[in-house]
Coordinates of C-alpha atoms and ligand atoms in Angstrom, one line a residue:
M1 CA 9.2 30.1 -3.0
S2 CA 6.2 29.1 -0.9
P3 CA 6.5 25.9 1.1
S4 CA 4.0 24.2 -1.1
D5 CA 6.3 24.8 -4.2
E6 CA 9.2 23.0 -2.5
K7 CA 10.2 19.6 -3.9
A8 CA 10.8 16.8 -1.4
W9 CA 13.0 13.6 -1.7
R10 CA 12.9 10.6 0.5
C11 CA 16.0 8.6 1.3
S12 CA 15.1 5.0 0.6
V13 CA 17.7 3.7 3.1
C14 CA 16.9 5.7 6.3
G15 CA 13.6 7.5 5.5
Y16 CA 15.1 11.0 5.8
I17 CA 13.2 13.6 3.8
H18 CA 15.2 16.2 2.0
Y19 CA 13.8 19.5 0.6
G20 CA 15.3 21.1 -2.6
D21 CA 15.1 21.2 -6.4
T22 CA 17.2 18.0 -6.6
A23 CA 18.0 15.1 -4.3
P24 CA 21.2 15.8 -2.2
E25 CA 24.5 14.3 -3.3
A26 CA 24.6 12.2 -0.2
C27 CA 22.1 11.6 2.6
T28 CA 22.7 13.8 5.7
I29 CA 21.6 10.9 8.0
C30 CA 23.0 7.7 6.4
N31 CA 25.3 9.0 3.7
T32 CA 23.6 7.0 0.9
K33 CA 23.9 8.3 -2.7
S34 CA 21.6 10.7 -4.5
I35 CA 20.3 7.9 -6.7
D36 CA 18.7 6.3 -3.7
F37 CA 16.4 9.3 -3.1
K38 CA 12.9 9.2 -4.5
R39 CA 10.7 12.2 -5.2
I40 CA 7.6 12.4 -2.8
E41 CA 4.7 14.6 -2.2
V42 CA 5.6 17.6 0.0
A43 CA 4.3 18.2 3.5
I44 CA 4.6 21.7 4.8
R45 CA 7.5 21.8 7.3
P46 CA 8.2 24.3 10.1
E47 CA 10.7 27.1 9.7
A48 CA 14.3 26.5 10.8
R49 CA 15.3 28.1 14.1
A50 CA 18.8 29.6 14.7
P51 CA 20.5 27.1 17.0
G52 CA 20.9 28.8 20.4
K53 CA 22.2 28.0 23.8
E54 CA 19.2 25.9 24.6
R55 CA 19.4 23.0 27.0
V56 CA 18.6 19.6 25.4
L57 CA 18.1 16.7 27.7
V58 CA 18.3 13.2 26.3
I59 CA 17.0 10.2 28.3
G60 CA 18.5 6.9 27.5
A61 CA 22.1 6.2 26.2
G62 CA 21.3 3.4 23.7
I63 CA 22.0 3.9 20.0
A64 CA 19.0 6.2 19.7
G65 CA 20.0 8.5 22.5
I66 CA 23.7 8.6 21.6
S67 CA 22.8 9.4 17.9
A68 CA 20.4 12.1 19.0
A69 CA 22.9 13.8 21.4
E70 CA 25.7 13.6 18.8
E71 CA 23.5 15.2 16.1
V72 CA 22.4 18.0 18.5
R73 CA 26.1 18.9 19.0
N74 CA 26.8 18.7 15.3
H75 CA 24.2 21.3 14.6
A76 CA 24.0 23.4 17.7
P77 CA 27.6 24.2 18.9
E78 CA 26.4 26.3 21.8
A79 CA 23.6 24.0 23.1
E80 CA 23.9 22.5 26.6
I81 CA 23.4 18.7 26.2
I82 CA 22.8 16.4 29.1
L83 CA 22.4 12.6 28.6
I84 CA 20.8 10.7 31.4
A85 CA 21.0 6.9 31.5
K86 CA 19.7 4.4 34.0
E87 CA 22.3 1.7 33.2
D88 CA 25.5 2.3 35.0
E89 CA 27.6 1.5 31.9
F90 CA 29.2 3.4 29.0
P91 CA 26.9 3.0 25.9
Y92 CA 27.4 -0.3 24.2
Y93 CA 26.3 -2.3 21.1
R94 CA 23.2 -4.0 22.5
I95 CA 22.8 -5.9 19.3
N96 CA 26.1 -7.7 20.0
L97 CA 25.1 -9.1 23.3
T98 CA 24.1 -12.4 21.7
R99 CA 27.6 -12.6 20.1
L100 CA 29.1 -12.0 23.5
L101 CA 26.9 -14.8 24.9
A102 CA 28.1 -17.1 22.1
G103 CA 31.7 -16.3 22.8
E104 CA 32.2 -14.8 19.4
I105 CA 33.4 -11.4 20.8
E106 CA 34.7 -10.1 24.1
E107 CA 33.2 -7.4 26.3
Q108 CA 36.0 -4.9 25.3
V109 CA 34.6 -4.5 21.8
L110 CA 31.1 -3.6 23.0
P111 CA 31.4 0.1 23.6
L112 CA 29.6 2.4 21.1
R113 CA 31.9 5.3 21.5
P114 CA 35.3 5.9 23.2
T115 CA 35.1 7.1 26.8
D116 CA 36.5 10.5 25.9
W117 CA 33.6 11.0 23.4
F118 CA 31.5 12.8 26.0
E119 CA 34.3 15.3 26.6
T120 CA 34.9 15.8 22.9
Y121 CA 31.2 16.4 22.2
R122 CA 30.8 18.4 25.4
I123 CA 27.9 16.2 26.6
E124 CA 27.3 15.9 30.3
F125 CA 26.7 12.2 30.9
M126 CA 24.7 11.2 34.0
K127 CA 25.3 7.5 34.2
G128 CA 23.4 5.1 36.5
V129 CA 20.6 7.7 37.0
A130 CA 16.9 6.9 36.4
V131 CA 14.4 9.6 35.4
K132 CA 11.4 9.2 37.6
D133 CA 8.9 11.6 36.2
L134 CA 8.2 14.5 33.9
V135 CA 6.8 17.8 35.1
L136 CA 5.5 19.2 31.8
A137 CA 4.2 22.5 33.3
E138 CA 7.8 23.3 34.3
K139 CA 9.5 21.7 31.2
A140 CA 11.4 19.6 33.7
L141 CA 12.1 16.1 34.7
R142 CA 12.8 14.6 38.1
I143 CA 15.5 12.0 38.7
E144 CA 15.6 9.4 41.3
D145 CA 17.2 11.5 44.1
G146 CA 14.5 14.1 43.7
T147 CA 16.6 16.6 41.7
V148 CA 14.6 18.5 39.1
I149 CA 16.3 19.3 35.8
Q150 CA 14.8 21.7 33.3
Y151 CA 14.9 21.4 29.5
D152 CA 14.2 23.5 26.5
K153 CA 13.9 20.3 24.3
L154 CA 13.7 16.8 25.5
I155 CA 14.5 13.7 23.5
V156 CA 13.2 10.4 25.0
A157 CA 15.2 7.4 24.0
T158 CA 14.3 5.0 26.8
G159 CA 14.1 1.9 24.6
A160 CA 12.2 -1.2 25.6
H161 CA 12.1 -3.8 28.4
P162 CA 11.6 -7.6 28.0
S163 CA 8.1 -8.9 28.4
I164 CA 7.9 -11.2 31.3
P165 CA 5.2 -13.9 30.6
P166 CA 2.7 -14.0 33.4
L167 CA 3.8 -17.4 34.7
A168 CA 4.5 -18.7 38.2
G169 CA 8.2 -19.2 38.8
T170 CA 9.8 -16.4 36.7
G171 CA 11.5 -15.1 39.9
L172 CA 13.4 -18.3 40.5
D173 CA 17.2 -18.3 40.5
G174 CA 18.5 -19.3 37.0
V175 CA 15.7 -17.4 35.2
F176 CA 17.1 -14.5 33.1
T177 CA 16.2 -11.9 30.5
A178 CA 18.7 -11.1 27.8
Q179 CA 18.3 -7.3 27.4
T180 CA 21.4 -5.7 29.1
I181 CA 25.1 -6.3 29.5
E182 CA 24.4 -7.1 33.1
D183 CA 21.9 -9.8 32.0
A184 CA 24.6 -11.2 29.7
R185 CA 27.2 -11.3 32.5
D186 CA 24.7 -13.0 34.9
I187 CA 23.9 -15.7 32.2
L188 CA 27.6 -16.3 31.5
N189 CA 28.4 -16.6 35.2
T190 CA 25.6 -19.3 35.6
I191 CA 25.8 -21.5 32.5
K192 CA 28.1 -24.5 32.3
P193 CA 28.6 -27.0 29.4
G194 CA 26.0 -29.7 29.6
A195 CA 23.4 -27.5 31.3
N196 CA 19.8 -27.7 30.2
V197 CA 18.8 -24.3 28.9
V198 CA 15.2 -23.4 27.9
C199 CA 14.4 -20.3 25.8
I200 CA 10.8 -19.2 26.2
G201 CA 10.0 -17.4 23.0
G202 CA 11.2 -18.4 19.5
G203 CA 11.6 -15.0 18.0
I204 CA 14.9 -13.5 16.8
L205 CA 16.3 -13.0 20.3
G206 CA 15.2 -16.5 21.4
L207 CA 16.9 -18.1 18.5
E208 CA 20.1 -16.1 18.8
A209 CA 20.2 -16.8 22.5
A210 CA 19.6 -20.5 21.8
G211 CA 22.4 -20.5 19.3
A212 CA 24.7 -18.8 21.8
M213 CA 23.9 -21.3 24.5
A214 CA 24.4 -24.2 22.1
K215 CA 27.9 -22.8 21.2
R216 CA 28.7 -22.8 25.0
G217 CA 28.0 -26.6 25.1
C218 CA 24.5 -26.4 26.6
H219 CA 21.5 -28.6 25.7
V220 CA 19.0 -26.1 24.4
T221 CA 15.2 -26.2 23.9
V222 CA 13.3 -23.4 22.4
L223 CA 9.6 -23.1 23.3
E224 CA 7.4 -21.1 20.8
A225 CA 3.7 -20.6 21.6
F226 CA 2.9 -19.9 18.0
D227 CA 2.8 -22.8 15.5
Y228 CA 6.0 -21.8 13.8
L229 CA 9.3 -20.0 14.7
M230 CA 9.7 -16.2 14.4
P231 CA 6.1 -15.6 13.6
R232 CA 6.6 -11.9 13.3
Q233 CA 9.4 -12.1 10.8
M234 CA 9.0 -15.4 9.0
N235 CA 6.4 -17.5 7.2
P236 CA 5.8 -21.2 7.9
A237 CA 8.0 -22.5 5.0
G238 CA 11.0 -20.3 6.0
S239 CA 10.5 -21.2 9.6
E240 CA 10.7 -24.9 8.8
V241 CA 14.0 -24.4 7.1
L242 CA 15.3 -22.6 10.1
K243 CA 14.0 -25.3 12.5
K244 CA 15.9 -28.0 10.5
H245 CA 19.0 -25.9 10.7
L246 CA 18.6 -25.5 14.5
G247 CA 18.3 -29.3 14.7
T248 CA 21.8 -29.6 13.2
L249 CA 23.1 -27.4 16.0
G250 CA 21.5 -29.7 18.6
I251 CA 18.8 -27.2 19.4
E252 CA 15.4 -28.7 20.0
V253 CA 12.4 -26.6 19.0
L254 CA 8.9 -27.1 20.3
T255 CA 6.2 -25.1 18.5
S256 CA 2.6 -24.6 19.8
A257 CA 4.3 -25.0 23.1
M258 CA 2.5 -22.9 25.7
S259 CA 4.4 -22.7 29.0
D260 CA 2.2 -23.3 32.1
C261 CA 4.7 -22.5 34.9
L262 CA 8.3 -22.6 35.9
V263 CA 9.2 -24.9 38.8
G264 CA 12.1 -25.3 41.2
D265 CA 13.0 -25.2 44.8
G266 CA 14.7 -21.7 44.9
H267 CA 16.5 -22.5 41.6
I268 CA 14.8 -23.3 38.4
S269 CA 14.5 -27.0 37.6
G270 CA 12.0 -27.2 34.8
V271 CA 9.2 -25.7 32.7
H272 CA 5.8 -27.2 32.7
L273 CA 3.9 -27.0 29.4
K274 CA 0.2 -26.6 29.2
R275 CA 0.2 -29.8 27.0
G276 CA 1.4 -31.7 30.1
M277 CA 5.2 -32.1 29.5
L278 CA 7.9 -31.1 31.9
I279 CA 11.1 -29.8 30.2
P280 CA 14.1 -30.0 32.6
A281 CA 15.9 -26.7 32.9
D282 CA 19.0 -25.4 34.8
V283 CA 18.6 -22.1 33.2
V284 CA 15.6 -20.4 31.5
L285 CA 15.9 -17.4 29.2
L286 CA 12.8 -15.3 28.9
T287 CA 12.9 -14.2 25.2
A288 CA 9.3 -13.6 24.5
G289 CA 9.4 -10.0 23.0
D290 CA 9.6 -6.6 24.6
R291 CA 7.5 -3.5 25.4
A292 CA 8.3 0.1 25.0
N293 CA 9.6 2.0 28.1
A294 CA 6.8 4.6 27.6
E295 CA 5.6 4.9 31.2
L296 CA 7.3 8.3 31.8
L297 CA 5.5 9.9 28.9
Q298 CA 2.2 8.0 29.5
A299 CA 2.1 9.2 33.1
A300 CA 2.6 12.7 31.9
G301 CA -0.4 12.4 29.6
L302 CA 1.3 12.1 26.2
A303 CA -0.2 10.0 23.5
V304 CA 1.0 6.4 23.7
N305 CA -0.1 3.2 21.8
K306 CA 2.4 0.3 21.3
G307 CA 5.0 3.1 21.8
V308 CA 5.0 6.8 22.2
L309 CA 3.2 8.3 19.2
V310 CA 5.4 10.6 17.1
D311 CA 4.9 12.5 13.9
N312 CA 7.3 12.7 10.9
F313 CA 9.5 15.1 12.9
L314 CA 9.5 12.5 15.7
R315 CA 7.6 15.0 17.9
T316 CA 5.4 13.5 20.5
S317 CA 2.0 15.0 21.3
N318 CA 4.1 17.7 23.2
P319 CA 6.0 19.8 20.7
D320 CA 9.1 20.2 22.9
I321 CA 9.4 16.4 23.4
Y322 CA 10.7 14.0 20.8
A323 CA 10.7 10.2 21.1
V324 CA 13.0 7.9 19.2
G325 CA 14.1 4.3 18.9
D326 CA 12.4 1.3 20.6
V327 CA 10.2 3.6 22.7
A328 CA 8.6 5.4 19.7
E329 CA 5.8 4.5 17.4
H330 CA 5.9 6.2 14.0
D331 CA 3.1 5.7 11.5
G332 CA 1.8 2.6 13.3
I333 CA 5.3 1.0 13.5
R334 CA 7.5 0.5 16.6
Y335 CA 10.5 -0.8 14.8
G336 CA 12.5 -2.5 17.6
A337 CA 15.6 -2.4 15.4
W338 CA 19.0 -0.9 15.6
A339 CA 19.2 1.0 12.2
A340 CA 15.8 2.6 12.7
A341 CA 16.7 3.7 16.3
M342 CA 19.9 5.3 14.9
Y343 CA 18.2 7.1 12.1
Q344 CA 15.4 8.4 14.3
G345 CA 17.9 9.5 16.9
K346 CA 19.8 11.6 14.3
I347 CA 16.7 13.1 12.9
A348 CA 15.3 14.1 16.3
G349 CA 18.7 15.5 17.2
M350 CA 18.5 17.8 14.1
N351 CA 15.0 18.8 15.0
A352 CA 15.9 19.6 18.6
A353 CA 18.8 21.7 17.2
G354 CA 16.4 23.8 15.2
I355 CA 16.7 22.1 11.7
P356 CA 13.3 20.8 10.7
T357 CA 14.0 17.2 9.5
E358 CA 11.5 14.4 8.7
F359 CA 11.6 10.7 9.0
G360 CA 9.6 9.1 6.2
G361 CA 9.6 5.5 7.5
I362 CA 11.6 2.5 6.3
P363 CA 10.6 -1.1 5.6
R364 CA 11.1 -3.3 8.6
S365 CA 14.0 -5.6 8.2
H366 CA 15.7 -8.3 10.4
M367 CA 18.7 -10.5 10.1
L368 CA 19.9 -13.4 12.3
K369 CA 23.3 -13.6 13.9
V370 CA 25.1 -16.3 15.8
L371 CA 23.4 -19.3 14.2
G372 CA 25.7 -19.6 11.2
K373 CA 22.9 -19.4 8.7
P374 CA 22.3 -16.0 7.2
M375 CA 18.7 -14.8 7.1
L376 CA 17.0 -11.7 5.9
S377 CA 13.4 -10.8 6.5
I378 CA 12.2 -7.5 5.0
G379 CA 8.8 -5.8 4.5
V380 CA 5.6 -7.9 4.3
V381 CA 6.4 -11.6 4.7
T382 CA 2.9 -13.0 5.5
P383 CA 0.1 -11.7 3.2
P384 CA -2.5 -9.8 5.3
D385 CA -5.1 -10.3 2.6
G386 CA -5.6 -11.8 -0.9
S387 CA -4.2 -8.9 -2.8
Y388 CA -0.6 -10.2 -2.3
H389 CA 1.3 -12.6 -4.6
M390 CA 4.1 -14.7 -3.4
I391 CA 6.9 -16.4 -5.4
E392 CA 9.2 -18.9 -3.5
D393 CA 11.7 -21.7 -3.8
H394 CA 14.2 -23.7 -1.9
P395 CA 17.6 -23.3 -3.6
D396 CA 20.4 -25.7 -2.7
N397 CA 17.8 -27.9 -0.8
N398 CA 18.5 -26.3 2.6
G399 CA 17.9 -22.6 1.7
Y400 CA 14.8 -20.6 1.1
R401 CA 13.8 -17.4 -0.8
M402 CA 10.4 -15.8 -1.0
F403 CA 9.5 -12.6 -2.8
M404 CA 6.1 -10.9 -2.0
F405 CA 4.4 -8.6 -4.5
R406 CA 1.5 -6.3 -4.4
D407 CA 0.2 -4.2 -7.4
G408 CA 3.3 -5.1 -9.3
C409 CA 5.7 -3.9 -6.7
I410 CA 7.9 -6.0 -4.5
V411 CA 6.9 -5.4 -0.9
G412 CA 8.6 -8.1 1.1
C413 CA 11.3 -10.8 0.9
L414 CA 12.7 -13.7 2.9
L415 CA 16.2 -15.0 2.2
I416 CA 17.7 -18.0 4.1
G417 CA 21.1 -19.3 3.3
K418 CA 22.6 -16.8 0.8
L419 CA 22.2 -13.1 1.1
K420 CA 23.7 -12.0 -2.2
L421 CA 20.5 -10.3 -3.1
L422 CA 20.3 -8.3 0.2
K423 CA 21.2 -4.9 -1.3
A424 CA 19.2 -5.3 -4.5
V425 CA 16.1 -6.4 -2.6
R426 CA 16.3 -3.7 0.0
K427 CA 16.6 -1.1 -2.7
A428 CA 13.8 -2.4 -4.8
I429 CA 11.4 -2.5 -1.8
Q430 CA 12.4 0.9 -0.5
A431 CA 12.2 2.5 -4.0
R432 CA 8.8 0.7 -4.6
S433 CA 10.2 -0.5 -8.0
N434 CA 7.5 -1.8 -10.3
L435 CA 8.1 -5.3 -11.6
S436 CA 4.7 -5.7 -13.4
E437 CA 6.3 -6.5 -16.8
L438 CA 8.4 -9.4 -15.2
L439 CA 5.4 -10.6 -13.2
G440 CA 3.4 -10.8 -16.5
Q441 CA 5.8 -13.5 -17.6
K442 CA 4.9 -15.7 -14.6
P443 CA 8.5 -15.8 -13.3
T444 CA 10.1 -18.3 -11.0
A445 CA 12.0 -17.2 -7.9
Q446 CA 15.2 -17.6 -9.9
D447 CA 13.9 -15.3 -12.6
V448 CA 13.0 -12.7 -9.9
A449 CA 16.5 -13.1 -8.3
D450 CA 18.2 -12.6 -11.7
F451 CA 16.0 -9.6 -12.5
L452 CA 16.8 -8.0 -9.1
S453 CA 20.5 -8.7 -9.4
A454 CA 20.6 -6.9 -12.8
M455 CA 18.7 -3.8 -11.6
Ligands
LIG501 C1 20.3 -9.1 22.7 C2 19.7 -8.2 21.6 C3 20.1 -8.4 20.3 C4 19.6 -7.6 19.3 N1 20.0 -7.8 18.0 C5 19.5 -6.9 17.1 C6 20.0 -7.0 15.7 O1 20.8 -7.9 15.4 N2 19.5 -6.1 14.8 C7 18.6 -5.1 15.2 O2 18.2 -4.4 14.3 N3 18.2 -5.0 16.4 C8 18.6 -5.9 17.4 N4 18.2 -5.7 18.7 C9 17.3 -4.6 19.0 C10 18.1 -3.3 19.1 O3 19.2 -3.6 20.0 C11 17.2 -2.2 19.6 O4 16.3 -1.9 18.6 C12 18.0 -0.9 19.9 O5 19.1 -1.2 20.8 C13 17.1 0.2 20.4 O6 17.9 1.2 20.8 P1 17.3 2.4 21.7 O7 18.4 3.4 21.9 O8 16.0 2.8 21.3 O9 17.0 1.6 23.1 P2 18.0 0.9 24.2 O10 19.2 0.4 23.5 O11 17.1 -0.1 24.8 O12 18.4 2.0 25.1 C14 17.5 2.6 26.0 C15 18.3 3.0 27.3 O13 17.4 3.9 28.0 C16 17.5 3.6 29.4 N5 16.4 4.0 30.2 C17 15.1 3.4 30.2 N6 14.3 4.1 31.0 C18 15.1 5.1 31.6 C19 14.8 6.1 32.6 N7 13.6 6.2 33.1 N8 15.8 6.9 32.9 C20 17.0 6.8 32.3 N9 17.4 5.9 31.4 C21 16.4 5.0 31.0 C22 17.7 2.1 29.4 O14 18.3 1.6 30.6 C23 18.6 1.8 28.2 O15 19.9 1.8 28.5 C24 18.7 -6.6 19.7 C25 18.3 -6.4 21.0 C26 18.8 -7.2 22.0 C27 18.4 -7.1 23.4

């Protein structure tokens, strides 16, 4: 069979592309069932290589790096695998840091894998070591003490770092980011009940951090420069529902609130807004988004945009180097999300082990933790042009649901309050299900919800 005769199937949950006459019984990457695979046009894929004794280096021990290293071992028993990580910690659930801040969990439950995992998987773990640069001509990288380590395949999973707004005073004591376990420990060692905490940035991280600080008995103010909360994942109507809910938790939200500077005499004492207000602060959390840790690859001359550019095989512009997780940009999207980082890590691991495997992209989706009000944002939630059609309502007065359609297909959804539809919505969006017939009947949001539940 020539490659062009091959049939291809895309997993609607993780984006994995399977080749064969039929969809697989279960997805290799996320274990979802055959029914969730959809037939797609075939791209010609490279030949598989026999797994050898190659050396695979992985930079970064977050979920993307760990998943990649694990998958290399699963498919290349003889490979030498080295995982290099800047943080001097065993890999942990970064997504649960806000739960730790809120006091919902203890540090002991944060590790991603047991400490003997490295031995079991025969992975050399260089912890607390930063990679300084790549020497492409030698297929090598240099770590901070000057040691040069060569690779046959390199998987870059260096994640992202918090954006620090260009404001005076961000270096004052009491000003923190919330990206690492060390950040969380520093915050917990500083805050006290009754403290004034200001979160600069009203995206998901800012709101979860605000919820966590409120649970610790702090007075919390969220400053969002945009005119509504979570502008990347929410629409104004949904944001208003969230804002009201935050009010019930004692969290004050100021939108269109541009910070001017942070003030204090050694320690932070307040945040000046451009509109002339001074918000008192004993602690400031900088939660205004993040940026890809792409500098290693950029300095080496690889193609970088918002993240390191990768193709469907998660290869960068250098065929021996893969990039996955928060550092990578696939098909215009830098996901910045746990599940995508895990799936991409696994797929790059298989590719590095010699098994050509493609990532077909997944709809972006986000949920909120800590705040005690479930929220799902998936796919397109603010229409980029007039070709989209939105159906919304406010069930139970303090909830919200919105379904976004284009060309008869559901392409996005917001749910606040109840998430019973989560699975059905995700499946319908990923499978690009056509709901034209229903839309012809001018349905209400309740009709759409009933239809999706019955699918
Ligand atoms: C507090 C918080 C809560 C979150 N909650 C959610 C959530 O609920 N749902 C969700 O989907 N996503 C959430 N996210 C985002 C999610 O955690 C990330 O998308 C995911 O962790 C990305 O994984 P990664 O492996 O790509 O990168 P990371 O987890 O960032 O790991 C990258 C690692 O690479 C290391 N590194 C960087 N440069 C070097 C170098 N030069 N040398 C060696 N090592 C290096 C870094 O130190 C880091 O340890 C949250 C993020 C934060 C910070």
